[in-house]
């Protein structure tokens, strides 16, 4: 089957979060199953290409008052997957992908509309797939365009779109006059289409116009059909419940495993854990700890600093947590509010709360390897990858039981010696503190702890099974479209 991915980020070309990991790994897994996979990405300033060749010098994208021109670069083939880049320097040659800590770029609607239209136009020249697989609001215009102004295009007759929601919290909300700006018809501005509380909602448009909707864990696929997690789109999803499913993300163990990791001080495996202690010492030195007592448990955090991740709970319990025998090593970047919060905590507890405000892949790996526990008290979590990486590194996850965190982590039971981590449900500082305290108590029984680590290290969350589930969805929508044509 020919599958074309459209997404706004992908390892190793561009990344702000887990979407990039997924778009980097899933196409490879599909290619391994024998499918022909093409990935279209924006060419950002941070995208480094070895020898890019222009394959399409100019695609005309009409906006209300001007034409814009994008070119398409051939990024070559990696691990059996073909990459193309949409190049429009005025839109994408910027310091960040979507905006700065102060807010989103004001022209994001135009930026990702240009990208989405260029993907369709380029596909007509480079090859129309059997199915488009689009991800998050940045590529949401693809299904919308296909069912509106491209509906009569013979090139795309019978081509279905599968849309994957990685995060309901980011919908692509823009003022109404975005429609004429992008050359889209006003009749899209109704409650059953893109209109959402007086705004244009790109994600909603994708949810009503895609052939099938997936999200990145079973639990999240149910949660987003409730008002607590649906961000106002729960009704839209419930109306489509028969074509919504959750497929758990896999992870790439060539990148994220202590047995092969090139960023960490020492490699280790379940059979020989000695290297982990060296990684821990290295981590504490890296974070400038002046009293590096490596007997104390280290709790790692690697995260986008965003409300989603539950940092308000950590703030609530900070004073009491700091009295416990532990060290926190946190790496993150994003909202200024949370950057400031962590910096304040560090000033207050300089040898207990160690913090780096940065985006740094090497340090992310060092935290996975060097920590004893990994903290993700997320308010919501569509899948979450870091807790899955943590399992492989023998770094025990302490998580809130939501979305993919609930689907991937099993509570530790000291009696049966079963389980892989520590979970709590209620979104409160008290529940978080109690759960961290249980983990700290469990850490004191080193024999039990080693079993807990090994339980996690033995889990397999590689992509194979989930890639096959995607193929089943692709085949199903392809058949349904050809039957309807
Ligand atoms: P999300 O996509 O919501 O941010 P995930 O757990 O799915 O959450 O994925 C986050 C990914 O981004 C992981 O690969 C993680 O290592 C990486 N990451 C997040 N913050 C940072 C950071 N500050 N520096 C380096 N990597 C980061
Ligand atoms: C999103 C979610 C995260 C998920 C990632 C990849 O950014 O917040 O939970 O793991 O996408 O699907």
Short mmCIF file of N, CA, C and O in Angstrom, two decimals, residues 377-464:
data_model
loop_
_atom_site.label_atom_id
_atom_site.label_comp_id
_atom_site.label_asym_id
_atom_site.label_seq_id
_atom_site.Cartn_x
_atom_site.Cartn_y
_atom_site.Cartn_z
N UNK A 377 3.05 13.61 36.24
CA UNK A 377 1.75 13.73 36.90
C UNK A 377 0.71 14.41 36.00
O UNK A 377 -0.08 15.23 36.46
N UNK A 378 0.69 14.05 34.72
CA UNK A 378 -0.07 14.80 33.72
C UNK A 378 -1.56 14.96 34.04
O UNK A 378 -2.19 14.04 34.56
N UNK A 379 -2.07 16.13 33.68
CA UNK A 379 -3.50 16.38 33.80
C UNK A 379 -4.21 15.51 32.75
O UNK A 379 -5.24 14.92 33.00
N UNK A 380 -3.66 15.49 31.56
CA UNK A 380 -4.10 14.52 30.56
C UNK A 380 -2.88 14.11 29.75
O UNK A 380 -1.90 14.85 29.70
N UNK A 381 -2.90 12.92 29.18
CA UNK A 381 -1.73 12.45 28.41
C UNK A 381 -2.21 11.50 27.31
O UNK A 381 -2.52 10.34 27.58
N UNK A 382 -2.30 11.98 26.08
CA UNK A 382 -2.80 11.14 24.99
C UNK A 382 -2.07 9.78 24.93
O UNK A 382 -2.71 8.73 24.87
N UNK A 383 -0.76 9.80 24.93
CA UNK A 383 -0.01 8.54 25.07
C UNK A 383 1.10 8.76 26.09
O UNK A 383 1.09 8.18 27.15
N UNK A 384 2.03 9.66 25.74
CA UNK A 384 3.20 9.83 26.59
C UNK A 384 4.24 8.83 26.13
O UNK A 384 3.96 7.63 26.00
N UNK A 385 5.44 9.31 25.84
CA UNK A 385 6.50 8.41 25.41
C UNK A 385 7.55 8.26 26.49
O UNK A 385 8.14 7.20 26.65
N UNK A 386 7.76 9.33 27.25
CA UNK A 386 8.86 9.28 28.23
C UNK A 386 8.69 8.17 29.27
O UNK A 386 9.66 7.56 29.68
N UNK A 387 7.44 7.90 29.67
CA UNK A 387 7.27 6.82 30.66
C UNK A 387 7.61 5.47 30.03
O UNK A 387 8.08 4.56 30.72
N UNK A 388 7.39 5.36 28.71
CA UNK A 388 7.70 4.09 28.03
C UNK A 388 9.23 3.96 27.89
O UNK A 388 9.80 2.89 28.11
N UNK A 389 9.89 5.08 27.55
CA UNK A 389 11.36 5.06 27.51
C UNK A 389 11.89 4.68 28.90
O UNK A 389 12.80 3.86 29.04
N UNK A 390 11.30 5.31 29.93
CA UNK A 390 11.76 5.07 31.30
C UNK A 390 11.76 3.59 31.64
O UNK A 390 12.71 3.08 32.25
N UNK A 391 10.69 2.89 31.25
CA UNK A 391 10.61 1.46 31.56
C UNK A 391 11.87 0.75 31.07
O UNK A 391 12.49 -0.03 31.78
N UNK A 392 12.26 1.06 29.81
CA UNK A 392 13.40 0.36 29.22
C UNK A 392 14.71 0.68 29.97
O UNK A 392 15.63 -0.13 29.99
N UNK A 393 14.78 1.89 30.57
CA UNK A 393 16.00 2.30 31.27
C UNK A 393 15.98 1.88 32.74
O UNK A 393 16.85 2.30 33.51
N UNK A 394 14.95 1.11 33.14
CA UNK A 394 14.87 0.71 34.54
C UNK A 394 14.64 1.90 35.46
O UNK A 394 15.02 1.90 36.63
N UNK A 395 14.00 2.93 34.91
CA UNK A 395 13.71 4.16 35.65
C UNK A 395 12.21 4.13 35.90
O UNK A 395 11.42 4.19 34.97
N UNK A 396 11.84 3.98 37.17
CA UNK A 396 10.46 3.58 37.47
C UNK A 396 9.48 4.76 37.35
O UNK A 396 9.65 5.78 38.03
N UNK A 397 8.48 4.64 36.48
CA UNK A 397 7.55 5.76 36.29
C UNK A 397 6.61 5.97 37.47
O UNK A 397 6.08 5.01 38.03
N UNK A 398 6.43 7.24 37.82
CA UNK A 398 5.42 7.65 38.80
C UNK A 398 4.48 8.54 38.02
O UNK A 398 4.87 9.63 37.58
N UNK A 399 3.25 8.07 37.79
CA UNK A 399 2.40 8.76 36.82
C UNK A 399 0.98 8.92 37.32
O UNK A 399 0.53 8.20 38.22
N UNK A 400 0.27 9.87 36.70
CA UNK A 400 -1.17 9.94 36.95
C UNK A 400 -1.85 8.98 35.99
O UNK A 400 -1.47 8.88 34.81
N UNK A 401 -2.87 8.28 36.48
CA UNK A 401 -3.53 7.24 35.67
C UNK A 401 -4.48 7.89 34.67
O UNK A 401 -5.69 7.89 34.83
N UNK A 402 -3.89 8.45 33.61
CA UNK A 402 -4.72 9.06 32.57
C UNK A 402 -4.16 8.68 31.20
O UNK A 402 -2.95 8.50 31.06
N UNK A 403 -5.04 8.55 30.21
CA UNK A 403 -4.62 8.29 28.84
C UNK A 403 -3.61 7.17 28.73
O UNK A 403 -3.73 6.12 29.37
N UNK A 404 -2.57 7.42 27.93
CA UNK A 404 -1.57 6.39 27.68
C UNK A 404 -0.75 6.04 28.92
O UNK A 404 -0.18 4.94 28.99
N UNK A 405 -0.70 6.95 29.89
CA UNK A 405 0.04 6.63 31.13
C UNK A 405 -0.66 5.46 31.82
O UNK A 405 -0.02 4.54 32.32
N UNK A 406 -1.99 5.51 31.82
CA UNK A 406 -2.74 4.43 32.47
C UNK A 406 -2.61 3.13 31.68
O UNK A 406 -2.52 2.05 32.26
N UNK A 407 -2.58 3.26 30.34
CA UNK A 407 -2.51 2.04 29.51
C UNK A 407 -1.13 1.37 29.54
O UNK A 407 -1.02 0.20 29.20
N UNK A 408 -0.08 2.12 29.89
CA UNK A 408 1.26 1.53 29.77
C UNK A 408 1.92 1.17 31.11
O UNK A 408 2.90 0.43 31.13
N UNK A 409 1.38 1.73 32.20
CA UNK A 409 2.04 1.49 33.50
C UNK A 409 1.11 0.67 34.41
O UNK A 409 -0.07 0.99 34.55
N UNK A 410 1.67 -0.38 35.01
CA UNK A 410 0.91 -1.19 35.95
C UNK A 410 1.42 -0.91 37.36
O UNK A 410 2.64 -0.87 37.57
N UNK A 411 0.49 -0.76 38.29
CA UNK A 411 0.89 -0.44 39.66
C UNK A 411 1.73 -1.55 40.29
O UNK A 411 1.42 -2.72 40.15
N UNK A 412 2.76 -1.16 40.97
CA UNK A 412 3.65 -2.10 41.67
C UNK A 412 2.94 -2.67 42.88
O UNK A 412 2.33 -1.94 43.66
N UNK A 413 3.03 -3.99 43.03
CA UNK A 413 2.48 -4.65 44.21
C UNK A 413 3.64 -5.40 44.87
O UNK A 413 4.13 -6.40 44.32
N UNK A 414 4.06 -4.90 46.04
CA UNK A 414 5.26 -5.47 46.68
C UNK A 414 5.04 -6.94 47.06
O UNK A 414 5.99 -7.72 47.10
N UNK A 415 3.76 -7.30 47.34
CA UNK A 415 3.50 -8.70 47.75
C UNK A 415 3.71 -9.67 46.60
O UNK A 415 4.41 -10.65 46.72
N UNK A 416 3.09 -9.36 45.47
CA UNK A 416 3.20 -10.28 44.33
C UNK A 416 4.44 -10.01 43.50
O UNK A 416 4.77 -10.78 42.60
N UNK A 417 5.11 -8.87 43.77
CA UNK A 417 6.30 -8.45 43.00
C UNK A 417 5.94 -8.19 41.53
O UNK A 417 6.78 -8.32 40.64
N UNK A 418 4.68 -7.85 41.28
CA UNK A 418 4.25 -7.55 39.90
C UNK A 418 4.05 -6.05 39.77
O UNK A 418 3.81 -5.34 40.74
N UNK A 419 4.11 -5.57 38.53
CA UNK A 419 3.87 -4.16 38.27
C UNK A 419 5.12 -3.46 37.79
O UNK A 419 6.24 -4.00 37.90
N UNK A 420 4.93 -2.26 37.24
CA UNK A 420 6.06 -1.54 36.62
C UNK A 420 6.23 -0.12 37.12
O UNK A 420 7.19 0.57 36.74
N UNK A 421 5.28 0.38 37.93
CA UNK A 421 5.42 1.77 38.37
C UNK A 421 4.42 2.12 39.44
O UNK A 421 3.84 1.23 40.09
N UNK A 422 4.21 3.42 39.62
CA UNK A 422 3.31 3.91 40.66
C UNK A 422 2.32 4.87 40.01
O UNK A 422 2.72 5.77 39.27
N UNK A 423 1.01 4.64 40.29
CA UNK A 423 -0.02 5.45 39.64
C UNK A 423 -0.95 6.06 40.68
O UNK A 423 -1.23 5.45 41.71
N UNK A 424 -1.46 7.25 40.37
CA UNK A 424 -2.53 7.82 41.19
C UNK A 424 -3.59 8.40 40.25
O UNK A 424 -3.29 8.70 39.10
N UNK A 425 -4.81 8.53 40.75
CA UNK A 425 -5.90 8.95 39.87
C UNK A 425 -6.33 10.38 40.10
O UNK A 425 -6.45 11.17 39.17
N UNK A 426 -6.60 10.72 41.38
CA UNK A 426 -7.17 12.04 41.66
C UNK A 426 -6.17 13.13 41.30
O UNK A 426 -4.99 13.03 41.69
N UNK A 427 -6.65 14.15 40.60
CA UNK A 427 -5.73 15.23 40.21
C UNK A 427 -5.56 16.19 41.39
O UNK A 427 -6.22 17.23 41.47
N UNK A 428 -4.69 15.79 42.32
CA UNK A 428 -4.47 16.66 43.47
C UNK A 428 -3.03 16.50 43.95
O UNK A 428 -2.40 15.44 43.76
N UNK A 429 -2.51 17.55 44.60
CA UNK A 429 -1.17 17.52 45.14
C UNK A 429 -1.03 16.42 46.18
O UNK A 429 -0.02 15.72 46.24
N UNK A 430 -2.09 16.25 47.00
CA UNK A 430 -2.05 15.23 48.05
C UNK A 430 -1.83 13.84 47.45
O UNK A 430 -0.99 13.07 47.93
N UNK A 431 -2.61 13.52 46.41
CA UNK A 431 -2.51 12.19 45.79
C UNK A 431 -1.12 12.01 45.19
O UNK A 431 -0.51 10.93 45.31
N UNK A 432 -0.59 13.06 44.58
CA UNK A 432 0.75 12.97 43.99
C UNK A 432 1.79 12.72 45.08
O UNK A 432 2.64 11.82 44.96
N UNK A 433 1.69 13.51 46.17
CA UNK A 433 2.69 13.38 47.24
C UNK A 433 2.66 11.97 47.83
O UNK A 433 3.72 11.34 48.03
N UNK A 434 1.45 11.47 48.08
CA UNK A 434 1.33 10.12 48.65
C UNK A 434 1.98 9.08 47.75
O UNK A 434 2.66 8.15 48.21
N UNK A 435 1.79 9.26 46.45
CA UNK A 435 2.33 8.27 45.50
C UNK A 435 3.85 8.35 45.42
O UNK A 435 4.54 7.32 45.39
N UNK A 436 4.37 9.58 45.43
CA UNK A 436 5.84 9.71 45.44
C UNK A 436 6.40 9.09 46.72
O UNK A 436 7.40 8.36 46.69
N UNK A 437 5.70 9.32 47.84
CA UNK A 437 6.18 8.75 49.12
C UNK A 437 6.17 7.22 49.07
O UNK A 437 7.10 6.58 49.57
N UNK A 438 5.13 6.64 48.43
CA UNK A 438 5.13 5.16 48.31
C UNK A 438 6.32 4.70 47.50
O UNK A 438 6.95 3.68 47.83
N UNK A 439 6.63 5.45 46.44
CA UNK A 439 7.76 5.05 45.60
C UNK A 439 9.07 5.17 46.39
O UNK A 439 9.93 4.29 46.32
N UNK A 440 9.19 6.26 47.19
CA UNK A 440 10.42 6.45 47.97
C UNK A 440 10.56 5.34 49.02
O UNK A 440 11.67 4.87 49.29
N UNK A 441 9.43 4.92 49.59
CA UNK A 441 9.48 3.82 50.56
C UNK A 441 9.91 2.53 49.86
O UNK A 441 10.77 1.79 50.36
N UNK A 442 9.31 2.28 48.70
CA UNK A 442 9.64 1.04 47.96
C UNK A 442 11.12 1.02 47.59
O UNK A 442 11.76 -0.05 47.58
N UNK A 443 11.68 2.20 47.30
CA UNK A 443 13.10 2.29 46.90
C UNK A 443 14.03 1.77 47.99
O UNK A 443 15.13 1.27 47.71
N UNK A 444 13.57 1.87 49.25
CA UNK A 444 14.43 1.45 50.37
C UNK A 444 14.63 -0.06 50.38
O UNK A 444 15.63 -0.56 50.91
N UNK A 445 13.67 -0.80 49.82
CA UNK A 445 13.84 -2.26 49.70
C UNK A 445 14.49 -2.53 48.34
O UNK A 445 13.82 -2.73 47.33
N UNK A 446 15.83 -2.52 48.32
CA UNK A 446 16.53 -2.58 47.04
C UNK A 446 16.29 -3.89 46.28
O UNK A 446 16.27 -3.87 45.04
N UNK A 447 16.04 -4.98 47.00
CA UNK A 447 15.78 -6.23 46.27
C UNK A 447 14.47 -6.12 45.49
O UNK A 447 14.39 -6.43 44.30
N UNK A 448 13.44 -5.64 46.19
CA UNK A 448 12.15 -5.44 45.53
C UNK A 448 12.27 -4.45 44.38
O UNK A 448 11.72 -4.64 43.30
N UNK A 449 13.03 -3.38 44.63
CA UNK A 449 13.18 -2.32 43.62
C UNK A 449 13.80 -2.87 42.33
O UNK A 449 13.38 -2.53 41.22
N UNK A 450 14.80 -3.73 42.50
CA UNK A 450 15.46 -4.29 41.31
C UNK A 450 14.48 -5.14 40.50
O UNK A 450 14.51 -5.15 39.28
N UNK A 451 13.58 -5.84 41.23
CA UNK A 451 12.56 -6.63 40.52
C UNK A 451 11.64 -5.69 39.74
O UNK A 451 11.31 -5.93 38.58
N UNK A 452 11.24 -4.60 40.42
CA UNK A 452 10.37 -3.60 39.78
C UNK A 452 11.03 -3.04 38.52
O UNK A 452 10.41 -2.92 37.46
N UNK A 453 12.33 -2.70 38.63
CA UNK A 453 13.06 -2.20 37.46
C UNK A 453 13.05 -3.23 36.33
O UNK A 453 12.77 -2.91 35.18
N UNK A 454 13.32 -4.47 36.70
CA UNK A 454 13.41 -5.52 35.66
C UNK A 454 12.05 -5.79 35.02
O UNK A 454 11.97 -6.08 33.83
N UNK A 455 10.98 -5.69 35.83
CA UNK A 455 9.64 -5.86 35.25
C UNK A 455 9.44 -4.86 34.11
O UNK A 455 8.95 -5.21 33.04
N UNK A 456 9.84 -3.61 34.35
CA UNK A 456 9.68 -2.57 33.32
C UNK A 456 10.60 -2.79 32.14
O UNK A 456 10.19 -2.66 30.98
N UNK A 457 11.85 -3.16 32.45
CA UNK A 457 12.84 -3.34 31.37
C UNK A 457 12.45 -4.47 30.43
O UNK A 457 12.82 -4.49 29.25
N UNK A 458 11.67 -5.42 30.96
CA UNK A 458 11.27 -6.57 30.15
C UNK A 458 10.07 -6.29 29.24
O UNK A 458 9.72 -7.11 28.40
N UNK A 459 9.43 -5.13 29.39
CA UNK A 459 8.25 -4.83 28.57
C UNK A 459 8.67 -4.48 27.14
O UNK A 459 9.74 -3.92 26.92
N UNK A 460 7.80 -4.79 26.20
CA UNK A 460 8.12 -4.50 24.80
C UNK A 460 7.03 -3.60 24.20
O UNK A 460 5.91 -4.04 23.98
N UNK A 461 7.39 -2.35 23.99
CA UNK A 461 6.46 -1.41 23.36
C UNK A 461 6.97 -1.00 21.97
O UNK A 461 6.80 0.14 21.56
N UNK A 462 7.63 -1.93 21.26
CA UNK A 462 8.10 -1.56 19.92
C UNK A 462 6.89 -1.46 18.97
O UNK A 462 5.79 -1.88 19.31
N UNK A 463 7.12 -0.92 17.78
CA UNK A 463 6.02 -0.51 16.91
C UNK A 463 5.26 -1.63 16.21
O UNK A 463 4.14 -1.41 15.71
N UNK A 464 5.85 -2.82 16.11
CA UNK A 464 5.29 -3.88 15.26
C UNK A 464 3.78 -4.03 15.32
O UNK A 464 3.08 -3.89 14.31
#
